[in-house]
Amino acid sequence: MTVNPNAKIPETLEGTTVYSTDPLIIRSHYEIDYMHSYAQDSEFFRALGQKKIMGSKCKKCGYKYATPRAHCMFCGSETEWFQLPNEGMVHTFTTCYFGSEEFLKDTPFHLIMVEFDGVDSLFMARLVGVSAEDLMIGMKVKAKFKRNQKFSATDVYFVPVKE
Amino acid sequence: MSSKGQDVYMVTGGVTKFSKANTRKDFRYLVKEAFDYALNDVHMTTADIDGSVTAYFSDHFQRQAMAGIMAHEYVGLSPKPSKRIEAGGSTGGMGFQTGIEEVASGRMDSCAVMGFETMSHVETWKGNEFIALASDMNFDYPVGGFYTGYYAMMAVRHMYEFGTTVEQFAKVSVKNHGNAIHNSYSQSPMRLTVEDVRNSPMVSYPLTRLDSCTMSDGAAVAILANEKKAFELSDHPVLIKGVGGGTDSMRLSDRPFSKVPLLPNEKESDYANLKYPGVHSFRAGRVAAIEAYKAAGIMDPLEELDVVELHDSFTSSEIQTYEDLGLAKYGEGGLYVEEGKADVHGIVPVNTSGGLLASGHAIGASGIMQAVFTFWQLQHSIKKHLKDDALQVPNAKLGLTHCHAGTGTTVAVTVMEATK
């Protein structure tokens, strides 16, 4: 048994950032890396590298989702992958002049929901190559793919189609 | 289990002032302040309470998990039972309904519902990031990552489908900020014009800064009880007449294009050409209203309701929600505010408190704040609590609260009725 009444916790010279003393407000830092698995949706992200957007088609009821979904939300059956067209139409849009901290550097950016012919649901994406004043519902758009794939849903984005 | 179903009443309530940052009081202290106000109003003590439901949205804002139990313990309710409810933006409304269930099931004679959020611990844009974690992290967050952006796309589609205008959105802001001038608990009382709203900085087209709610620090508490306990504590408790809930896909992109679920006073031919909900309407809000109206026996909401507090995180969502609740037909929500029907002295006044736009949106507290405000309206005690009776709706008998999460991903609707 060791008993040492003179034991000390070692001290360091790092300080604490203090924003206010009354009340006492200090800086508290927090950060984390995840090992995020795309699991059953992995194929969608891999396919973007081959310039393909993959949707999900229900094997039983035939509903076509423009987003990955391993099981149909209407009938519960398994879905299969199908390739979405690379061209679609703006179903709705906005231009974000502010955003979450992570995306503030991207502002202003256009956000659209894409409607594909013969597909039952929509697809959310960024749009570039058009000014805010010219952006409208019904505008034809086509997919472009990043060459340096980041394995993010933003590996695909849209540009207007010249008519 | 020997418990039997029983009617539930709201007995009392309390709210703190919502503010951008209340750094002198942490979440426990804020809850205690609202809790003590509620208890003192009917001269009750913690001995009258069998347990609690706590409601807060995000552990990230103060980086404290199990904060609900900490609030429960702080106000002196340990070792009684307590549980925490989380449902995004509708956390407060869902917590309120869970408290109702604790009593309705016969498990508790009385239950405290305590909601709070202290969002000032991070910068506004980091706060927006925390809120955006409540969107699909694989497909929506990386692309938009911003709730104002998601709502803005819905607003644009609503304008396209129905001809709703940005001026109509702005009128909601003018009304709600104006009401808040008479609500001493509100965060942003302001006398505004439509031009002020349109000229404030654009956040996400067409929504400006003044079309959007703020982040807040605040707490709200409601005490619920069975009939026997309720009338022991108060001579005019308010009856919970009906609850409803609804949900929709997390991803806005996955919403179907189908038929409108109808209210009792609507016909299929009213919406023969409308693809629903698409991204213009909140199906969860409509489904929640249908359930709550059925339970409350409401056939025509516009005729029967006297006062509504609904989830106006954005001006556009207030207009969309008029339609979901049947205060206006789909497509006519813009006219409802334009014609003054939502004013304090309108047909069915909406957000007399100032709503989230002007009262503030301390997420877990907001839905309970709505319940407390509706309770005061139905008790005709607005003057007693606000020292100003400008917002009192005369003879209010039947009230409704509507609390909403995501882009309409889960919604809680509760109908309350005065007992005298």
XYZ file of C-alpha atoms in Angstrom, chain B residues 30-271:
242
model
C -35.167 28.246 -16.292
C -37.358 25.170 -15.795
C -37.559 25.912 -12.068
C -38.713 29.459 -12.797
C -41.554 28.295 -15.084
C -42.358 25.411 -12.713
C -42.653 27.659 -9.649
C -44.837 30.117 -11.552
C -47.185 27.287 -12.509
C -47.357 25.816 -9.004
C -47.824 29.159 -7.264
C -50.663 30.091 -9.601
C -52.852 27.363 -8.079
C -51.120 27.071 -4.693
C -49.966 23.518 -5.266
C -46.731 21.797 -4.217
C -44.529 19.025 -5.586
C -46.496 16.619 -3.350
C -49.411 17.117 -5.777
C -47.360 15.804 -8.741
C -46.865 12.086 -9.479
C -44.113 12.354 -12.086
C -42.900 14.282 -15.091
C -42.281 14.284 -18.803
C -39.384 16.443 -19.935
C -38.944 17.753 -23.453
C -35.791 19.054 -25.099
C -34.609 18.604 -28.655
C -30.850 18.437 -28.791
C -28.125 17.195 -26.476
C -25.670 19.148 -28.628
C -26.745 22.656 -27.647
C -25.455 22.396 -24.101
C -23.483 19.161 -24.576
C -25.394 17.500 -21.787
C -27.168 14.179 -22.163
C -29.950 13.233 -19.696
C -30.650 16.909 -19.107
C -34.323 16.024 -18.615
C -33.697 14.059 -15.448
C -31.424 16.863 -14.236
C -34.287 19.358 -14.572
C -36.715 16.911 -12.919
C -34.336 16.417 -9.991
C -33.594 20.165 -9.730
C -37.263 21.120 -9.266
C -37.613 18.542 -6.500
C -39.488 15.703 -8.198
C -36.967 12.882 -7.576
C -37.427 9.973 -6.882
C -40.712 10.113 -8.825
C -40.775 8.749 -12.396
C -39.756 10.857 -15.376
C -39.043 10.353 -19.047
C -37.620 12.536 -21.793
C -39.341 13.073 -25.139
C -37.549 14.199 -28.300
C -39.302 14.855 -31.604
C -37.323 17.587 -33.365
C -39.248 20.851 -33.608
C -42.378 19.244 -32.186
C -40.586 18.082 -29.042
C -42.662 20.352 -26.779
C -46.012 19.403 -28.322
C -45.117 15.719 -28.252
C -43.978 16.007 -24.619
C -47.308 17.639 -23.775
C -49.176 14.744 -25.406
C -47.004 12.222 -23.565
C -47.923 13.926 -20.284
C -51.575 13.644 -21.312
C -51.045 9.914 -21.880
C -49.428 9.456 -18.453
C -52.637 10.753 -16.861
C -55.105 9.367 -19.417
C -53.736 5.859 -18.921
C -54.521 6.099 -15.217
C -50.871 5.684 -14.329
C -50.615 9.154 -12.797
C -53.201 11.440 -11.210
C -51.065 14.405 -12.142
C -48.032 14.979 -14.334
C -45.689 17.908 -14.887
C -44.584 18.519 -18.476
C -41.383 20.539 -18.558
C -39.808 21.748 -21.791
C -36.646 23.725 -22.344
C -33.842 24.559 -24.740
C -30.788 26.747 -24.219
C -29.520 27.414 -27.721
C -27.221 30.330 -26.918
C -24.245 28.058 -26.135
C -23.267 28.025 -29.808
C -23.215 30.618 -32.585
C -26.376 30.909 -34.714
C -24.812 29.177 -37.745
C -23.564 26.283 -35.643
C -27.082 26.131 -34.175
C -28.450 25.835 -37.704
C -26.068 22.928 -38.218
C -27.393 21.171 -35.109
C -30.948 21.688 -36.339
C -29.995 20.359 -39.791
C -28.774 17.133 -38.151
C -32.523 16.473 -38.028
C -32.533 16.002 -41.802
C -31.301 12.897 -43.664
C -27.541 12.874 -43.033
C -26.734 10.921 -46.213
C -28.799 12.806 -48.756
C -30.165 16.116 -47.440
C -27.645 17.452 -44.949
C -24.612 17.435 -47.302
C -26.604 19.117 -50.085
C -28.546 21.777 -48.198
C -27.851 21.337 -44.513
C -30.120 24.271 -43.756
C -33.746 24.133 -42.656
C -34.596 27.614 -43.927
C -33.534 26.349 -47.364
C -35.805 23.307 -47.152
C -38.786 25.435 -46.050
C -38.006 28.002 -48.735
C -38.310 25.333 -51.440
C -41.723 24.404 -50.011
C -42.736 28.072 -49.973
C -41.696 28.497 -53.626
C -43.800 25.501 -54.638
C -46.770 26.796 -52.605
C -46.498 30.092 -54.494
C -46.381 28.206 -57.811
C -49.326 25.893 -57.050
C -51.628 28.450 -55.470
C -50.426 31.949 -56.315
C -49.486 32.701 -52.707
C -47.416 35.899 -52.529
C -44.373 37.021 -50.549
C -46.503 39.899 -49.250
C -48.918 37.371 -47.762
C -45.976 35.662 -46.043
C -44.857 39.063 -44.766
C -48.319 39.750 -43.319
C -47.880 36.777 -40.998
C -44.681 38.344 -39.698
C -46.356 41.735 -39.228
C -49.250 40.132 -37.321
C -47.157 37.879 -35.061
C -44.479 40.443 -34.184
C -47.279 42.936 -33.518
C -49.105 40.559 -31.171
C -45.865 40.018 -29.263
C -45.827 43.708 -28.292
C -48.504 42.762 -25.738
C -46.762 39.556 -24.608
C -44.138 40.405 -21.996
C -42.642 36.886 -22.290
C -41.844 37.296 -25.981
C -38.385 37.686 -27.453
C -39.043 39.905 -30.468
C -41.963 42.304 -30.103
C -41.925 44.613 -33.145
C -44.236 46.927 -35.013
C -43.466 46.090 -38.633
C -44.718 46.773 -42.122
C -44.762 44.393 -45.087
C -41.914 46.488 -46.538
C -39.828 45.999 -43.379
C -40.182 42.243 -43.731
C -39.324 42.213 -47.429
C -36.389 44.594 -46.928
C -34.758 42.583 -44.148
C -31.816 40.409 -45.244
C -32.740 37.511 -47.547
C -31.938 34.222 -45.810
C -33.225 31.720 -48.359
C -35.419 33.019 -51.186
C -38.273 33.933 -50.624
C -37.785 33.882 -46.837
C -36.143 36.896 -45.214
C -34.781 37.273 -41.728
C -38.185 38.539 -40.534
C -39.955 35.582 -42.176
C -37.932 33.284 -39.875
C -38.080 32.472 -36.169
C -35.105 33.015 -33.886
C -33.136 30.697 -31.645
C -33.868 31.110 -27.978
C -33.141 30.218 -24.394
C -36.291 29.436 -22.465
C -38.494 26.988 -20.598
C -42.204 26.254 -20.233
C -44.129 24.024 -17.844
C -47.680 22.619 -17.947
C -49.318 20.649 -15.147
C -51.884 18.018 -16.160
C -54.241 16.095 -13.881
C -57.257 13.807 -13.829
C -60.701 15.256 -13.116
C -60.675 14.769 -9.355
C -57.241 16.252 -8.849
C -57.812 19.033 -11.392
C -60.928 20.363 -9.640
C -59.237 20.060 -6.237
C -56.477 22.351 -7.456
C -58.449 24.768 -9.637
C -62.011 25.934 -10.154
C -61.479 26.266 -13.895
C -59.072 23.710 -15.323
C -59.078 23.201 -19.092
C -60.164 19.867 -20.589
C -57.924 18.083 -23.072
C -60.558 17.398 -25.694
C -58.528 15.561 -28.305
C -55.013 14.740 -29.443
C -53.731 13.945 -32.903
C -50.452 13.064 -34.517
C -49.119 12.607 -38.010
C -45.848 11.865 -39.759
C -44.230 12.031 -43.166
C -40.986 10.964 -44.809
C -37.880 12.643 -43.450
C -36.670 13.428 -46.946
C -38.785 16.097 -48.587
C -37.924 14.427 -51.895
C -39.764 11.219 -50.930
C -43.202 12.782 -50.358
C -45.897 11.284 -52.574
C -48.149 13.036 -55.100
C -51.497 11.613 -54.128
C -54.895 12.660 -52.720
C -55.758 15.050 -49.888
C -56.947 13.308 -46.684
C -60.241 15.134 -46.161
C -61.677 16.957 -43.144
C -65.367 16.335 -42.335
C -66.368 19.592 -44.072
C -64.402 18.936 -47.290
C -65.264 16.983 -50.458
C -62.995 15.096 -52.830
C -64.108 17.441 -55.633
C -62.607 20.404 -53.710
C -59.172 19.112 -54.647
